[in-house]
Coordinates of C-alpha atoms in Angstrom, one line a residue:
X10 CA 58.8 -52.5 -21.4
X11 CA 58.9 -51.2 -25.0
X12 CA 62.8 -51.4 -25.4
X13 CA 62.5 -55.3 -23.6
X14 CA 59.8 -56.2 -25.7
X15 CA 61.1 -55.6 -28.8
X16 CA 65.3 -55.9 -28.5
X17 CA 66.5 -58.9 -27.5
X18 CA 69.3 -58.3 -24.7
X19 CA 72.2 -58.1 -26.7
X20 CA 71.6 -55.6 -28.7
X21 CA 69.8 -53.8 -25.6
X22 CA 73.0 -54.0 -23.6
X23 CA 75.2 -52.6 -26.8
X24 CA 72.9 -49.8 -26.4
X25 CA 72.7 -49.0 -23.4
X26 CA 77.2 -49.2 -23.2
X27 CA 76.6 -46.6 -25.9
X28 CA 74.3 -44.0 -24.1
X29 CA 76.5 -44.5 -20.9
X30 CA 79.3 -43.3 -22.6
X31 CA 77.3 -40.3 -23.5
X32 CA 76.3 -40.0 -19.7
X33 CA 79.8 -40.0 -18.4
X34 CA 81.1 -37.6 -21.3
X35 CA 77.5 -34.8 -19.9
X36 CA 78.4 -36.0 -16.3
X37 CA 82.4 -34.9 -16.2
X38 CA 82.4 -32.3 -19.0
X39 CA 78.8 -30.4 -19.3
X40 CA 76.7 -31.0 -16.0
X41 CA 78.8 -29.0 -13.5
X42 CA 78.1 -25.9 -15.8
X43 CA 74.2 -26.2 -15.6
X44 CA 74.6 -26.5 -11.7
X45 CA 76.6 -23.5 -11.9
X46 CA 73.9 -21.7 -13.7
X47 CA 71.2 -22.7 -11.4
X48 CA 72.4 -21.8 -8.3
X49 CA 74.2 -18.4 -9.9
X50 CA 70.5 -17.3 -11.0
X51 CA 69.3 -17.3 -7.9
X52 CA 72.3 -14.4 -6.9
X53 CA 70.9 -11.9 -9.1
X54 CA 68.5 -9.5 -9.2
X55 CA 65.9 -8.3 -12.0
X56 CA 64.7 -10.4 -14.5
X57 CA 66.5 -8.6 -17.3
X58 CA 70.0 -9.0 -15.9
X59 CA 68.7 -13.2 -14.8
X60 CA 67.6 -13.2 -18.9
X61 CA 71.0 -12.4 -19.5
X62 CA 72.4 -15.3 -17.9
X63 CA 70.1 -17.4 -19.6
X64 CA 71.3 -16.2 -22.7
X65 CA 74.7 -16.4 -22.1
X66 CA 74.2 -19.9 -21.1
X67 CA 72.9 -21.0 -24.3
X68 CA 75.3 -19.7 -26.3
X69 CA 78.2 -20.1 -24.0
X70 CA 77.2 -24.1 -23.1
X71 CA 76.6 -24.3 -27.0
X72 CA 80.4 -23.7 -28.3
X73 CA 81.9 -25.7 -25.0
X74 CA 79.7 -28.6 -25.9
X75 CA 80.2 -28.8 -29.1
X76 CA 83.9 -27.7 -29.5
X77 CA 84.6 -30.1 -26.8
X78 CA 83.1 -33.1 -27.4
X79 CA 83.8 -33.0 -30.8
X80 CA 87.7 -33.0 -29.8
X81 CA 87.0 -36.1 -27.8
X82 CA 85.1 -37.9 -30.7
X83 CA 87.9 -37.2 -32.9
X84 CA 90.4 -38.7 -30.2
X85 CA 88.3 -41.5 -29.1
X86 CA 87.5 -42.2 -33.2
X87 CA 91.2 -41.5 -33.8
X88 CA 92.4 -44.2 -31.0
X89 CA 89.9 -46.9 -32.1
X90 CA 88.9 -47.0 -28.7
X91 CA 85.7 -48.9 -29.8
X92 CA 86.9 -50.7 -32.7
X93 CA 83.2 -52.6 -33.5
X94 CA 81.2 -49.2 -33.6
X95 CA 81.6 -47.5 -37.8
X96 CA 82.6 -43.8 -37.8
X97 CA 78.3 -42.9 -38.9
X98 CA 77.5 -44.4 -35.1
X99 CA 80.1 -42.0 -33.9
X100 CA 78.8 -39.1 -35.7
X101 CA 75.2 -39.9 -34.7
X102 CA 76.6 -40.4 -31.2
X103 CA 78.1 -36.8 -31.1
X104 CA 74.8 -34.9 -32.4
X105 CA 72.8 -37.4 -29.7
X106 CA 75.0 -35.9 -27.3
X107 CA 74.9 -32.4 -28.1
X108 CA 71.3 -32.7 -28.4
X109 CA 70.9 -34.1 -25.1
X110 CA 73.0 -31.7 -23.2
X111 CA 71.2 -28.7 -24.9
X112 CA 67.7 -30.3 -23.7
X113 CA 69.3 -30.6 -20.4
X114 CA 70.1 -26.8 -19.8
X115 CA 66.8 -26.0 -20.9
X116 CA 65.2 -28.2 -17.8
X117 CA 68.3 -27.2 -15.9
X118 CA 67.0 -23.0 -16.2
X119 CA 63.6 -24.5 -16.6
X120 CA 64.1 -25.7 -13.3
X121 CA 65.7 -22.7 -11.0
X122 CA 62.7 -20.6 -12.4
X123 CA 60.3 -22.7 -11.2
X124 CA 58.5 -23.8 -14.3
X125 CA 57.7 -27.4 -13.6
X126 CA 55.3 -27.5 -16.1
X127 CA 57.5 -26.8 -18.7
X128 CA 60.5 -29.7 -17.2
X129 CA 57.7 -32.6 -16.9
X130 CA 56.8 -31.8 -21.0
X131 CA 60.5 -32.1 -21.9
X132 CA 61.1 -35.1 -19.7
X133 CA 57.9 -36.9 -20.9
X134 CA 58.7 -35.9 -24.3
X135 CA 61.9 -37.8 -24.4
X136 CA 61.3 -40.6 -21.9
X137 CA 58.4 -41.6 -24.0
X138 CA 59.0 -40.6 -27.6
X139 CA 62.6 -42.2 -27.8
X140 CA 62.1 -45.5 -27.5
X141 CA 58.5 -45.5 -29.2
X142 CA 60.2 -44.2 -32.1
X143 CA 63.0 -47.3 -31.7
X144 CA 60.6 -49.9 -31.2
X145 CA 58.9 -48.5 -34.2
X146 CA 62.0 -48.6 -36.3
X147 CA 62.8 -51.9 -34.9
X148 CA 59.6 -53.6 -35.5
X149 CA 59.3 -52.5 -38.8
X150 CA 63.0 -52.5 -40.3
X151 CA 65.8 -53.7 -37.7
X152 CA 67.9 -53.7 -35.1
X153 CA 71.4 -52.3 -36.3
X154 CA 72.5 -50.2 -33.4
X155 CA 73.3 -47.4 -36.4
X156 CA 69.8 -47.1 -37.2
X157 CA 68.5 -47.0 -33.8
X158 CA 71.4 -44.1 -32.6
X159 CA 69.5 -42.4 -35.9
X160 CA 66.1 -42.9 -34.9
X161 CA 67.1 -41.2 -31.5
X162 CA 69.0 -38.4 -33.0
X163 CA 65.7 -37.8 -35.3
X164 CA 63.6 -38.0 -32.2
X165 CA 65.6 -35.8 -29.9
X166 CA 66.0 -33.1 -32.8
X167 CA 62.0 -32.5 -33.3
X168 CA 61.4 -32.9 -29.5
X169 CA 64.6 -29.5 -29.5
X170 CA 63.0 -27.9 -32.3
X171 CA 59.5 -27.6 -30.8
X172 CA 61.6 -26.2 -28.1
X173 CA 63.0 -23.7 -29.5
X174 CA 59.4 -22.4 -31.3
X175 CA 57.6 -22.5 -28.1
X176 CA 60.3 -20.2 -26.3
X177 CA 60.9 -17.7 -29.3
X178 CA 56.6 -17.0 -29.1
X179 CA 56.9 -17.2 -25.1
X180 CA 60.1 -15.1 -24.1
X181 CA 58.8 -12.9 -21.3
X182 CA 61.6 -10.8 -20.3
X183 CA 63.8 -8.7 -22.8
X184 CA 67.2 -9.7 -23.2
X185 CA 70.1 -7.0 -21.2
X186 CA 73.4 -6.6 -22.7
X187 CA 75.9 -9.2 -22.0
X188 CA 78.6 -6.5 -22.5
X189 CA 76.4 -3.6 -21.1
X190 CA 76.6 -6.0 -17.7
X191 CA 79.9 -7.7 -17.2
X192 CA 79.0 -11.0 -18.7
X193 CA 82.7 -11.5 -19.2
X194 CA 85.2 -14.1 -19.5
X195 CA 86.2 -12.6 -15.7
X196 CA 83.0 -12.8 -14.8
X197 CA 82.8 -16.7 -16.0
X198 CA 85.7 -17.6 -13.2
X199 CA 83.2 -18.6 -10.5
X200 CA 81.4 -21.2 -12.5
X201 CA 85.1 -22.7 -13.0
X202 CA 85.5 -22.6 -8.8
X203 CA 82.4 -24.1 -8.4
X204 CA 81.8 -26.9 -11.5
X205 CA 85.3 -28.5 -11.1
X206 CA 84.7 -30.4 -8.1
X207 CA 81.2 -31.1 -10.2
X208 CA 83.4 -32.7 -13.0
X209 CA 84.9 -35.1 -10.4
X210 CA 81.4 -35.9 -9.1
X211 CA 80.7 -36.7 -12.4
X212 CA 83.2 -39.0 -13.0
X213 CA 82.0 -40.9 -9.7
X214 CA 78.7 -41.2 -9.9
X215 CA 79.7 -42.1 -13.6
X216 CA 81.3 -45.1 -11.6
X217 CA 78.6 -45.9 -9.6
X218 CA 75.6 -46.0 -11.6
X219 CA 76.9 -47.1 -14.7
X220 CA 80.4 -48.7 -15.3
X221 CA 79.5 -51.8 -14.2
X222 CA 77.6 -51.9 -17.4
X223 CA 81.0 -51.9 -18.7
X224 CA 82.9 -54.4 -16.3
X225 CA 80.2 -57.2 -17.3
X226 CA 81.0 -56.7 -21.1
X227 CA 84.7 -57.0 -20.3
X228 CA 84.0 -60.1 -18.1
X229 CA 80.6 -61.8 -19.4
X230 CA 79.0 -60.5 -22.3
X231 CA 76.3 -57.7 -24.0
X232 CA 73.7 -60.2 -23.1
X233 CA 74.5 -60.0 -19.4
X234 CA 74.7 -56.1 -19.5
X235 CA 71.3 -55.9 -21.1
X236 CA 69.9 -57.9 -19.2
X237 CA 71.5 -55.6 -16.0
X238 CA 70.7 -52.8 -17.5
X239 CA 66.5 -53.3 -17.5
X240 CA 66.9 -54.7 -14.3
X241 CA 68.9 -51.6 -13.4
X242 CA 66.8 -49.1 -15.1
X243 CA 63.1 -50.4 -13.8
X244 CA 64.3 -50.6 -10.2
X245 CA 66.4 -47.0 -10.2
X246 CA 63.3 -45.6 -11.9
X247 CA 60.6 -45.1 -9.3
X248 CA 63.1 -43.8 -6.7
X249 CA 64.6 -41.1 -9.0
X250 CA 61.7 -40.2 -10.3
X251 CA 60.0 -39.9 -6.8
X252 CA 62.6 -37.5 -5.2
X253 CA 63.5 -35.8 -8.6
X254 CA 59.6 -34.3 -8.2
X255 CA 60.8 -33.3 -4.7
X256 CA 64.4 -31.6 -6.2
X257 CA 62.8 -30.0 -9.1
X258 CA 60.7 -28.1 -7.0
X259 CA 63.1 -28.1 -4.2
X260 CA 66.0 -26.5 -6.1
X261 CA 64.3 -22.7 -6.4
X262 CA 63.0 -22.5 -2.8
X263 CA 66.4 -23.8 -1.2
X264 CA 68.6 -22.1 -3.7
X265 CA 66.5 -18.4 -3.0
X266 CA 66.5 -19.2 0.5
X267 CA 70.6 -19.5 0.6
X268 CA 71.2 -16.6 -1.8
X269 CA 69.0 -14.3 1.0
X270 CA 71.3 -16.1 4.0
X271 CA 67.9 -17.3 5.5
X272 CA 69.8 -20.2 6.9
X273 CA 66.7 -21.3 9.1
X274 CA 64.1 -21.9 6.3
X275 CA 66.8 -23.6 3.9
X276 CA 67.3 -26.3 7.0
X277 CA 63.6 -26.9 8.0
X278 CA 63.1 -27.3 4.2
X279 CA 65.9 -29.8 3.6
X280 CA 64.9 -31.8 7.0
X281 CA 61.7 -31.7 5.5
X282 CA 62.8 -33.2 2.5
X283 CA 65.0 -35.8 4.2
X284 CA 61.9 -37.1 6.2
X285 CA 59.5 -37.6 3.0
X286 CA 62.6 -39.1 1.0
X287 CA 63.3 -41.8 3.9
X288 CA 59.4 -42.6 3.9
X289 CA 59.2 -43.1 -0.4
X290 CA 62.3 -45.4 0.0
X291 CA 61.0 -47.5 2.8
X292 CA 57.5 -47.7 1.0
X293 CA 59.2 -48.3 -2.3
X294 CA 61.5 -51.4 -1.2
X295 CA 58.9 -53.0 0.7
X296 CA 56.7 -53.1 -2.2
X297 CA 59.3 -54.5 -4.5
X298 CA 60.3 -57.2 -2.2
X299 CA 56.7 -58.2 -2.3
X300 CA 55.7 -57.9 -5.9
X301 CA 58.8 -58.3 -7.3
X302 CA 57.4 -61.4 -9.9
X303 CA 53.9 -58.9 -10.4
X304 CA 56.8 -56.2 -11.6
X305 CA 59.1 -58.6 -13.8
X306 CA 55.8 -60.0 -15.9
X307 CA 54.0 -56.5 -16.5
X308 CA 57.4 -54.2 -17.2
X309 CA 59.8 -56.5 -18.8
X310 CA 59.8 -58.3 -22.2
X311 CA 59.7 -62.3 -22.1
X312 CA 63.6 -62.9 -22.6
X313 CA 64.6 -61.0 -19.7
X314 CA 62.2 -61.4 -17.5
X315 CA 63.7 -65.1 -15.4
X316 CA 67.5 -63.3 -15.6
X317 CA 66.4 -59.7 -14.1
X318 CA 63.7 -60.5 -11.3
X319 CA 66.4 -61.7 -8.9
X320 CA 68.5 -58.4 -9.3
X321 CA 65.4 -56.2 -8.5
X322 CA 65.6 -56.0 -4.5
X323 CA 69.3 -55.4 -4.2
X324 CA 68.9 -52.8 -6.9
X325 CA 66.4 -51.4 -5.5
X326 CA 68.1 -51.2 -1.8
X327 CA 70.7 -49.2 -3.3
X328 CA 69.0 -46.6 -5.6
X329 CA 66.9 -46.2 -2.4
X330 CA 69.9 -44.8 -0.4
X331 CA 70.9 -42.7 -3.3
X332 CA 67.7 -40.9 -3.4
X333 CA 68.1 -39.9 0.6
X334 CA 71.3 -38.7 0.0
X335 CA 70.1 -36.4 -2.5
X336 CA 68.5 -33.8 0.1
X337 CA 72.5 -33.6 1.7
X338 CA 73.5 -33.1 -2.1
X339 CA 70.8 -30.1 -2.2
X340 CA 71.8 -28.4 0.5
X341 CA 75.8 -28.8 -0.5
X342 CA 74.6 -26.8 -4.2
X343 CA 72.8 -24.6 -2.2
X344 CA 75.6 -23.2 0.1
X345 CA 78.5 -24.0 -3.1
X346 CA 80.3 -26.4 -1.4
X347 CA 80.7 -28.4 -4.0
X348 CA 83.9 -30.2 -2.8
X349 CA 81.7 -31.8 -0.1
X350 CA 80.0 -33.7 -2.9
X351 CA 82.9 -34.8 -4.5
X352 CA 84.3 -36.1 -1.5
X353 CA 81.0 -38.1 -0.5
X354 CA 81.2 -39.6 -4.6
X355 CA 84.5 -40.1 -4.3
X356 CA 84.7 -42.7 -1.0
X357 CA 80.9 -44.1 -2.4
X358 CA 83.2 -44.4 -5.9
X359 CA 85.9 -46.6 -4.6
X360 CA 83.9 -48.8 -2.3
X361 CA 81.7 -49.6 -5.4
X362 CA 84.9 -50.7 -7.6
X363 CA 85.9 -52.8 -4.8

């Protein structure tokens, strides 16, 4: 509602092409890793040798992230793939995407340690002070996507920093040595074997959730995509959020449960999960096939309201078998057959495009 409110649709949609590009680039590139990492966590013993990991995480994901997405930048800024955006929006899009991946492997080990808590702050924090601070730049300055890429780099980089303070006072377990216990290069080799099929699932879902943003630039215009996009992001909101709860608290349980080769409770678990996520879709498209008009005049802004109403129910049908497939997902990280995944993105991938 903020972001509707207060950007008209064109420069939403520019926007939003922007931040999908960073969502593809954390999707095929960083992701994978931070799946890795969860499920890995869950094969060790002792929280010493588990705060190890954790550590080598951070350090590890921070040079990979930012050594390699600053090669693409440079390629992508050297190609003039995106001739209309000035190099300052590309440098404030490469520290908005480091930012963001670093406040995703915090929720990622936040996560596989159970500490829900901690997630929901870091997810509330962003979801709700990003655009507050854009709609307070925009309202009282403008609407030049460079300043509103700033605004979110500003916004992301406090919400990190408090981060950072809270853990240093809060570390409970003493670091091991990373050399003292074989946190080698060697010993990095299964996270390869198990994130590469990860990067193609990236790409995929890449495809299906978001480059039809692009495809209606090419073919209509940013007006079009923004108004697809809030249409998009209101309707694919309530259903991810919904089952997210469920995976967030999911992920530890199924992911100790595989490690100890209690096949039995991992299954009635993810059954479990299946059931409730069928019941929350069934509720959830129901309700926006009959308030869809109550939805469009409370959560969207005036000038995108008429465009984006129509789009809710199909929108919503979709997102709605997403979130069920997302138990089968669970228990594919859970016994590391990742390739499974990729296969199920790839044939969802290519009946999307056509």
């Amino acid at each position: 509602r903020f972001f509707t409110e207060f950007l008209s649709p064109d420069v939403f949609g520019e926007y939003k092409l922007l931040i999908a590009g960073i969502s593809l680039l954390s999707g095929v590139m960083v992701r994978p890793f931070f799946q890795y990492a969860m499920r890995r966590y869950h094969d060790i013993d002792g929280e010493g040798l588990r705060s190890s990991l954790v550590h080598l995480g951070r350090r590890a994901t921070t040079a990979y992230i930012i050594g390699s997405s600053l090669v693409v930048f440079i390629i992508l800024l050297a190609l003039d793939v995106f001739p209309s955006i000035t190099w300052i929006s590309f440098l404030l899009l490469f520290s908005i995407f480091v930012l963001i991946n670093k406040l995703d492997y915090e929720i990622s080990i936040a996560t596989t340690r159970n500490q829900q808590f901690k997630v929901g702050v870091i997810r509330v924090a962003i979801s709700w002070c990003v655009p507050i601070g854009i709609v307070i730049f925009v309202a009282n300055s403008s609407s030049e996507i460079s300043g509103i890429l700033f605004v979110q780099l500003i916004t992301l980089l406090l919400i990190y920093s408090g981060l950072v303070l809270v853990r240093s006072r809060n570390d409970a377990y003493p670091i091991v040595s990373v050399r003292e216990n074989n946190w080698d290069a060697e010993s990095l080799k299964p996270a390869f074997s198990f994130a590469w099929p990860l990067m193609l699932v990236g790409l995929f879902s890449w495809i299906l959730h978001e480059s039809d943003r692009f495809i209606l630039s090419l073919m209509h215009s940013d007006y079009v995509v923004g108004i697809y996009s809030s249409a998009y992001g209101l309707m694919a909101a309530p259903f991810y959020m919904a089952v997210t709860m469920m995976v967030q608290y999911l992920y530890p349980v199924v992911f100790s449960a595989a490690a100890s080769a209690d096949k039995v409770r991992e299954l009635k678990i993810l059954k479990g999960m299946l059931v409730i996520s069928c019941g929350v879709v069934l509720l959830g498209v129901l309700l926006i096939f009959l308030f869809s008009n109550q939805v469009a005049y409370i959560a969207l802004g005036e000038s995108f309201r008429v465009d984006a109403e129509p789009l809710f129910i199909w929108i919503a049908i979709g997102n709605g078998f997403y979130a069920i497939a997302m138990s089968f997902d669970l228990s594919a990280y859970a016994d590391k057959k990742t390739s499974h995944i990729m296969l199920a993105y790839l044939i969802s991938s290519v009946v999307n495009i056509v």
